[in-house]
Amino acid sequence: MGKPADDVLLDVRGLSKHFGGIRAMSGVTFSIPQGSIISMIGPNGAGKSTFVNVVSGTHVPDAGEVHFQGEDITGLPGHVIAAKGIGRTFQLLELFGSLSVLENVMVGCHTRSRSGMLACGFSLLSALKEEKRIKEEAMESLAMVGLEGRAHDPIYRLPLGERKLVGIARALGMKPKLLMLDEPAGGLAAHEVEGLARLIHLLVERGLTLFIVEHNMPFVMSLSRRIIVLDEGMKIAEGPPEEVRANEEVIKAYLGEEVC
Ligand code: ADP
Ligand code: MG
């Protein structure tokens, strides 16, 4: 495979994944430039979450390659990929309901912690210092998503929109270069979606690259430089929003669904 252009952050080639007899993703190829907002849309079951799971190391692909910052990271374990700078949120959130907002975000920061499970090799003082640093970083992440005031509330008290922000804060705790959001706008009220769009722009201003998976088009149309469309595991279109919106194949894939 040829060397990707310098400003390419993530490059995927021929990525495929089957679950038993189900072809969840097949031969998906595209790249994400540094500093951009790139989105992926497609009907339910199109393979969007599978794509995020394979790139972030939750699943190992059957075929294809994933290159991040020019390095082949295909099939590496999730925590290794996270440490290299790919953060993600989960469509089904995967938060700890009984823990506080702050504790949930600290879980993300711990994946970068030098001690963690290996704390036995550290002095108690350095472990305590590390704990303090992690808490401060988690508070910074919470402040970024506007939830510092809810740090000590248990997750189960928060409405869905705020829980989704906690998921983003947790991913930010890992100091990612690429942040992959799986359906961040799903189930949110209109004013929450506006807040989310502002947050995404703020993150890009701070140097992050965003990859957003969404089921519906309107939210991503206004945000994205380019949109990838998946249908039945395959990429059926890619281009700027206005081009994708007018694409015949895309319209056909969404037939019976609300597009715009
Ligand atoms: P999307 O996120 O676009 O709605 P998914 O990637 O979740 O789609 O799913 C694509 C297909 O793969 C679906 O048919 C789904 O049922 C299947 N699938 C996804 N994850 C798994 C899994 N862990 N085990 C079995 N089948 C799966
Ligand atoms: Mg999904």
Short mmCIF file of N, CA and C and ligand atoms in Angstrom, two decimals, residues 44 48-49 91 182-183 213, ligand 2:
data_model
loop_
_atom_site.label_atom_id
_atom_site.label_comp_id
_atom_site.label_asym_id
_atom_site.label_seq_id
_atom_site.Cartn_x
_atom_site.Cartn_y
_atom_site.Cartn_z
N ASN A 44 -29.93 1.87 9.56
CA ASN A 44 -29.67 0.94 10.66
C ASN A 44 -29.10 -0.37 10.15
N LYS A 48 -21.99 0.82 10.61
CA LYS A 48 -21.30 2.02 11.12
C LYS A 48 -20.61 1.75 12.46
N SER A 49 -21.35 1.15 13.40
CA SER A 49 -20.72 0.86 14.70
C SER A 49 -19.62 -0.18 14.54
N GLN A 91 -22.23 3.85 21.20
CA GLN A 91 -23.63 4.14 20.87
C GLN A 91 -24.52 3.87 22.09
N ASP A 182 -20.03 7.76 18.22
CA ASP A 182 -21.04 6.86 17.63
C ASP A 182 -22.44 7.34 18.00
N GLU A 183 -23.10 7.95 17.03
CA GLU A 183 -24.45 8.51 17.17
C GLU A 183 -24.58 9.45 18.37
N VAL A 213 -20.34 9.28 13.55
CA VAL A 213 -21.30 8.34 12.97
C VAL A 213 -22.69 8.81 13.34
MG MG B 2 -24.67 1.68 15.27
#
